XYZ file of C-alpha atoms in Angstrom:
424
model
C 6.838 -80.582 33.094
C 4.590 -80.484 36.120
C 2.814 -77.517 34.614
C 2.174 -79.420 31.436
C 0.662 -82.414 33.467
C -1.429 -80.134 35.472
C -2.848 -78.745 32.207
C -3.223 -82.202 30.860
C -5.130 -83.472 33.831
C -7.571 -80.323 33.732
C -8.325 -80.485 30.042
C -7.643 -83.823 28.252
C -9.384 -86.943 28.134
C -7.250 -89.748 26.962
C -8.450 -92.852 25.221
C -9.078 -96.008 27.197
C -8.051 -94.261 30.338
C -10.275 -93.644 33.428
C -10.629 -89.930 34.276
C -10.108 -90.803 38.007
C -7.349 -93.234 39.353
C -5.432 -93.575 36.146
C -1.650 -93.262 35.913
C -0.201 -89.906 34.978
C 0.742 -89.701 31.414
C 4.369 -89.384 30.330
C 5.248 -86.212 28.280
C 7.034 -86.963 25.254
C 8.993 -84.070 23.525
C 10.534 -85.958 20.491
C 10.948 -89.138 18.855
C 13.470 -90.732 16.775
C 13.882 -94.399 15.127
C 12.322 -96.823 17.788
C 12.852 -94.347 20.746
C 10.573 -91.929 22.503
C 12.285 -89.132 24.224
C 10.687 -87.753 27.418
C 10.811 -84.393 28.940
C 13.081 -85.720 31.662
C 15.586 -87.388 29.552
C 14.517 -90.989 29.045
C 14.793 -92.971 26.034
C 11.778 -95.358 25.814
C 11.723 -98.112 23.223
C 8.550 -98.112 21.285
C 8.115 -101.863 21.158
C 4.328 -101.545 20.164
C 4.871 -99.158 17.274
C 2.592 -96.476 18.930
C -0.522 -98.780 18.678
C 0.703 -100.681 15.599
C 1.123 -97.635 13.369
C 4.714 -96.863 13.004
C 6.419 -98.958 10.448
C 9.727 -97.245 9.701
C 10.758 -95.726 12.896
C 9.686 -92.069 14.201
C 10.720 -89.100 12.209
C 12.032 -90.994 9.246
C 14.047 -88.514 7.043
C 12.332 -89.679 3.935
C 8.807 -89.345 5.349
C 9.633 -86.142 6.824
C 10.847 -84.708 3.558
C 7.527 -85.896 1.816
C 5.491 -83.975 4.465
C 7.590 -80.689 4.409
C 7.612 -80.781 0.429
C 4.003 -81.316 0.113
C 2.912 -78.803 2.468
C 4.660 -75.980 0.441
C 2.389 -76.845 -2.415
C -1.018 -78.158 -1.388
C -2.021 -78.613 2.167
C -5.592 -79.793 1.650
C -8.452 -79.692 -0.897
C -12.088 -80.883 -0.872
C -12.028 -84.085 -2.577
C -15.609 -84.082 -4.006
C -15.166 -82.663 -7.554
C -11.302 -82.117 -7.036
C -8.277 -84.544 -7.153
C -4.483 -84.170 -6.809
C -1.449 -86.233 -7.491
C -0.568 -87.610 -4.283
C -4.014 -89.293 -3.857
C -3.695 -90.700 -7.517
C -0.197 -91.864 -6.717
C -1.299 -93.691 -3.633
C -4.090 -95.395 -5.227
C -1.764 -96.643 -8.174
C 0.786 -97.716 -5.421
C -1.776 -99.581 -3.419
C -3.245 -101.368 -6.248
C 0.210 -102.812 -7.282
C 0.532 -104.783 -3.954
C -3.056 -105.500 -2.959
C -4.794 -108.659 -4.052
C -5.196 -108.532 -7.763
C -9.050 -108.377 -7.803
C -9.049 -105.028 -6.194
C -9.609 -102.024 -8.390
C -10.974 -99.025 -6.635
C -9.803 -96.892 -3.638
C -11.942 -95.002 -1.286
C -10.322 -92.598 1.068
C -11.298 -91.878 4.760
C -9.203 -91.003 7.868
C -8.809 -93.808 10.266
C -9.398 -97.531 10.605
C -12.719 -97.325 12.125
C -14.122 -95.240 9.143
C -12.284 -97.510 6.756
C -14.471 -100.467 8.060
C -17.670 -98.156 8.328
C -17.035 -97.529 4.461
C -16.629 -101.219 3.884
C -19.830 -101.950 5.799
C -21.861 -99.672 3.882
C -20.397 -100.384 0.777
C -21.210 -104.087 1.099
C -24.799 -102.960 2.213
C -25.483 -100.705 -0.638
C -23.917 -103.226 -3.103
C -27.019 -105.383 -2.526
C -29.467 -102.421 -2.172
C -28.359 -100.996 -5.512
C -29.294 -104.341 -7.052
C -32.593 -104.481 -5.154
C -31.499 -107.859 -3.501
C -32.689 -108.347 0.042
C -29.477 -109.316 1.677
C -29.083 -107.172 4.992
C -27.306 -109.574 7.561
C -23.638 -109.432 8.461
C -21.501 -112.230 9.829
C -18.501 -111.624 12.129
C -16.082 -113.764 14.186
C -16.569 -113.838 17.953
C -14.172 -111.711 19.729
C -13.570 -109.207 16.766
C -12.442 -105.647 17.231
C -13.157 -103.481 14.106
C -13.301 -100.024 15.673
C -15.234 -97.676 17.780
C -17.793 -95.963 15.385
C -21.135 -97.536 15.782
C -21.128 -99.654 12.578
C -17.526 -101.095 13.536
C -18.732 -101.614 17.272
C -21.685 -103.600 15.951
C -19.658 -106.164 14.118
C -17.183 -106.439 17.165
C -17.253 -108.501 20.209
C -19.696 -107.423 22.861
C -18.250 -106.411 26.202
C -16.988 -103.545 28.293
C -16.098 -101.389 25.181
C -19.666 -101.782 23.826
C -22.075 -102.272 26.830
C -23.100 -98.500 27.172
C -24.298 -98.732 23.425
C -25.571 -102.167 23.090
C -29.191 -101.194 22.581
C -28.213 -98.997 19.574
C -25.856 -101.483 17.897
C -27.378 -103.382 14.734
C -27.747 -107.068 15.018
C -24.979 -109.274 13.898
C -24.615 -112.994 13.388
C -21.105 -114.290 15.193
C -19.387 -117.540 14.490
C -16.985 -118.984 16.858
C -13.388 -118.076 16.777
C -11.535 -120.936 14.972
C -9.142 -123.001 16.391
C -7.299 -126.089 15.926
C -9.994 -128.181 17.691
C -13.117 -126.625 16.456
C -12.873 -125.923 12.823
C -15.716 -128.375 11.823
C -17.945 -126.584 14.332
C -17.172 -123.174 12.873
C -17.659 -124.314 9.345
C -21.119 -125.870 10.234
C -21.995 -122.516 12.116
C -21.194 -120.516 9.003
C -22.604 -122.921 6.229
C -25.918 -122.859 8.194
C -26.038 -119.012 8.162
C -24.962 -118.855 4.473
C -27.782 -121.194 3.530
C -30.464 -118.703 4.852
C -29.344 -116.588 1.705
C -29.805 -113.458 3.541
C -26.260 -112.792 4.607
C -24.944 -109.578 2.863
C -21.361 -109.595 4.167
C -18.778 -111.600 6.111
C -16.167 -109.537 7.853
C -13.083 -110.681 9.490
C -9.660 -109.810 10.682
C -7.402 -112.165 8.615
C -5.333 -114.667 10.687
C -4.764 -112.257 13.618
C -7.471 -110.708 15.965
C -5.337 -107.983 17.340
C -7.247 -106.397 20.403
C -8.566 -109.762 21.532
C -5.163 -110.682 22.565
C -3.266 -111.303 19.136
C -5.388 -114.666 18.839
C -4.094 -116.286 15.711
C -6.024 -118.692 13.348
C -5.046 -120.760 10.329
C -5.158 -119.468 6.604
C -6.632 -122.963 5.725
C -9.779 -122.533 7.801
C -10.179 -118.906 6.555
C -10.042 -120.188 3.042
C -12.751 -122.776 3.795
C -15.085 -120.136 5.250
C -14.428 -117.867 2.103
C -15.165 -120.765 -0.079
C -18.520 -121.071 1.627
C -19.033 -117.230 1.198
C -18.308 -117.266 -2.317
C -20.769 -120.028 -3.141
C -23.472 -118.203 -1.587
C -22.717 -114.807 -2.995
C -21.634 -113.330 0.501
C -19.342 -110.102 0.224
C -16.260 -110.697 1.935
C -14.601 -107.912 3.880
C -11.022 -108.206 5.216
C -10.218 -105.773 7.844
C -6.465 -105.459 7.362
C -6.117 -102.171 9.442
C -3.696 -103.914 11.639
C -2.446 -106.786 9.699
C -1.835 -104.650 6.553
C 1.775 -103.467 5.104
C 3.925 -106.492 6.321
C 2.981 -106.974 9.883
C 2.298 -110.760 9.318
C 5.318 -111.257 7.279
C 3.566 -110.733 4.015
C 2.480 -107.342 2.556
C -1.110 -108.336 3.707
C -2.625 -111.173 5.726
C -4.991 -111.793 2.565
C -1.690 -113.069 0.725
C -1.749 -116.171 2.648
C -5.020 -116.993 1.141
C -6.239 -118.574 -1.941
C -9.580 -116.691 -1.990
C -9.361 -112.856 -2.269
C -11.621 -110.499 -0.278
C -14.272 -108.378 -2.175
C -13.354 -105.403 -0.018
C -10.301 -104.526 2.178
C -10.066 -101.916 4.922
C -6.721 -100.303 5.571
C -5.210 -97.899 8.096
C -2.615 -97.723 10.832
C 0.641 -98.508 8.978
C -0.275 -96.873 5.740
C 1.324 -93.725 6.400
C 4.220 -95.103 8.359
C 2.549 -93.812 11.634
C 2.967 -90.264 10.523
C -0.588 -89.101 9.731
C -4.100 -90.315 9.940
C -5.503 -91.976 6.779
C -7.949 -94.692 5.914
C -8.562 -96.505 2.809
C -11.174 -98.926 1.670
C -10.465 -100.843 -1.524
C -13.028 -103.065 -3.604
C -13.297 -105.426 -6.537
C -14.673 -104.399 -9.912
C -17.690 -106.624 -9.137
C -18.513 -104.360 -6.098
C -17.731 -101.123 -8.012
C -19.965 -102.178 -10.821
C -23.121 -101.852 -8.707
C -22.383 -98.254 -8.053
C -21.646 -97.318 -11.805
C -24.955 -95.971 -12.824
C -26.492 -92.639 -14.116
C -29.121 -93.069 -11.316
C -28.111 -90.636 -8.719
C -29.695 -92.803 -6.054
C -27.134 -95.310 -6.618
C -24.246 -92.900 -5.688
C -22.258 -94.006 -2.467
C -23.076 -90.821 -0.426
C -20.098 -90.970 2.064
C -17.272 -88.739 2.598
C -15.143 -86.907 5.367
C -13.697 -83.346 5.410
C -10.317 -84.723 5.269
C -10.734 -87.250 2.648
C -7.528 -87.986 0.704
C -5.717 -85.200 2.608
C -2.796 -84.547 0.330
C -0.221 -84.420 3.283
C -1.264 -87.899 4.404
C -1.275 -89.302 0.854
C 2.358 -87.842 0.408
C 3.636 -89.598 3.332
C 1.904 -92.733 2.540
C 3.684 -92.765 -0.622
C 6.877 -92.113 1.062
C 6.088 -95.075 3.465
C 5.123 -97.354 0.486
C 8.469 -96.763 -1.165
C 10.306 -97.808 2.132
C 8.119 -100.615 2.709
C 8.691 -102.408 -0.641
C 12.369 -101.583 -0.680
C 14.952 -104.331 -0.004
C 16.131 -103.139 3.271
C 12.679 -102.968 4.914
C 11.545 -106.415 3.538
C 14.991 -107.786 4.823
C 14.173 -106.120 8.443
C 10.802 -107.971 8.358
C 12.394 -111.217 7.641
C 14.933 -110.562 10.631
C 12.120 -109.577 12.982
C 10.041 -112.808 11.904
C 13.050 -115.177 12.376
C 14.104 -113.614 15.688
C 10.464 -114.018 17.058
C 10.261 -117.569 15.895
C 13.544 -118.375 17.708
C 12.396 -116.670 20.709
C 9.090 -118.547 20.740
C 10.842 -121.834 20.315
C 13.122 -121.062 23.384
C 10.230 -120.134 25.434
C 7.357 -122.476 24.295
C 7.545 -124.705 27.562
C 7.991 -121.896 30.066
C 5.710 -122.672 32.999
C 4.439 -118.986 33.332
C 3.085 -119.066 29.655
C -0.382 -120.459 28.840
C 0.696 -120.008 25.243
C 3.203 -118.250 23.030
C 2.698 -117.608 19.321
C 4.128 -115.323 16.520
C 3.127 -114.513 12.671
C 5.654 -112.237 11.019
C 6.498 -109.489 13.037
C 3.850 -110.091 15.845
C 4.946 -111.962 18.923
C 2.425 -112.837 21.836
C 3.053 -114.426 25.056
C 0.016 -115.282 26.997
C 0.573 -115.480 30.781
C -0.849 -118.234 32.684
C -3.300 -116.707 35.114
C -6.487 -118.118 37.059
C -9.546 -118.124 34.930
C -10.158 -116.920 31.390
C -8.175 -114.362 29.871
C -9.569 -110.714 30.125
C -8.478 -107.291 28.942
C -9.145 -105.875 32.437
C -7.096 -108.578 34.288
C -5.040 -106.781 37.108
C -1.846 -108.330 35.660
C -1.898 -105.941 32.991
C -0.821 -103.034 35.249
C 1.931 -104.975 36.574
C 3.278 -105.974 33.042
C 3.000 -102.417 31.574
C 4.612 -100.789 34.717
C 7.447 -103.642 34.839
C 8.560 -102.758 31.362
C 8.171 -98.946 31.443
C 10.475 -98.863 34.473
C 12.811 -100.457 32.156
C 12.175 -97.919 29.363
C 10.446 -100.409 27.174
C 6.846 -99.557 26.125
C 4.938 -102.912 25.883
C 1.079 -102.205 26.556
C -0.453 -105.528 27.177
C -3.874 -106.699 26.151
C -5.002 -108.164 29.468
C -2.643 -111.143 30.334
C -1.074 -111.001 26.818
C 2.259 -109.292 26.182
C 2.869 -108.630 22.510
C 6.072 -107.354 20.771
C 5.139 -105.322 17.606
C 8.338 -103.277 16.788
C 8.920 -100.673 14.041
C 10.842 -102.596 11.167
C 13.975 -100.281 11.905
C 14.818 -102.138 15.285
C 18.028 -103.803 15.334
C 18.877 -107.352 16.226
C 20.649 -106.157 19.496
C 17.624 -103.762 20.428
C 15.051 -106.635 19.933
C 17.396 -108.975 21.784
C 17.142 -106.442 24.758
C 13.405 -106.490 24.641
C 13.490 -110.314 24.781
C 15.839 -110.111 27.777
C 13.411 -107.884 29.799
C 10.693 -110.296 28.936
C 12.608 -113.132 30.236
C 13.420 -111.219 33.260
C 9.676 -110.639 33.974
C 8.783 -114.362 33.217
C 11.549 -115.598 35.667
C 10.904 -113.113 38.534
C 9.587 -114.505 41.725
């Protein structure tokens, strides 16, 4: 193990990790269900679903079978001019559960690219019609990914500061809360009236990386009402919230209005393979349906619609819509709600909130919440010492387990949280 760590330290650059002074990574040799097995024999509960991607537990036998079956017949093929059954089946499966206005599926390979595709699709939608709409509106505090387009529509800060001069200009509206909804509506309405807004992009109901900040379906529906009135393309970034995380298959299912474009990734393959999807309505696709080659959507990736990724996504889909998984989502939701009620007046908490399988506990600290707050390391180390992976967002502890977690295992996680909150 020491040899592996020495090589890792010499050769590898880990995400969101300083090259000097960071903690040594933990070597994982295998994983099963909710547990990560280390080289030295520890079993760590993956209570954050390995960055929100794992739905059905690690090494799920049905997903493993789908992968091994697929690799014996077709590993990969260029997707320009060719197609294959796993991609066609996945498009059909997704369109069964996405909002009813969605009609086309465009494949990419991760959440950032799924957002990038959505932005380009929205902008070219207007360009193909020779309409001068080029501005994009986003919500303050947003995180949409790490490519340049997705960074541009995200919050400005330590993640984007080195690149700020290269990011395109975006209009941001204030994050909606129970006390400022009128202000937010006024901001958005004023921008909409300029009639040069091409698209409005949002993380529906939950801003994940911003600390699991939650806002109401009602105010988002009102924003979408305004957008529809002024012909603004609405983009729902469901990379995190999709596939049951909010208690419904998609966060957009809480809304009366339907997005025009939806970005998906993370849970789409059950946490097994990288895959991104951008879906769109018939209206959006219609602007590209022309014999004029210039109106083609010139975007693609080498691994677009990789058959292995599509095959495991289809296996994950089958598990997701099955009664056992849906019952587990209800179980986790109810347990989170009960735990929220139990701790809602805890003196060490600034706020506690949950939606579906997402539970967030915001610790009381001096000053504003910050991703870099020093309490973050204390939280991370405390739980890892107890073999629980909880990777906090600044001073916010969140629990987002794979759906296969048992009631006993989830109670154990809650118990460690209470231990942390009650320690002197």
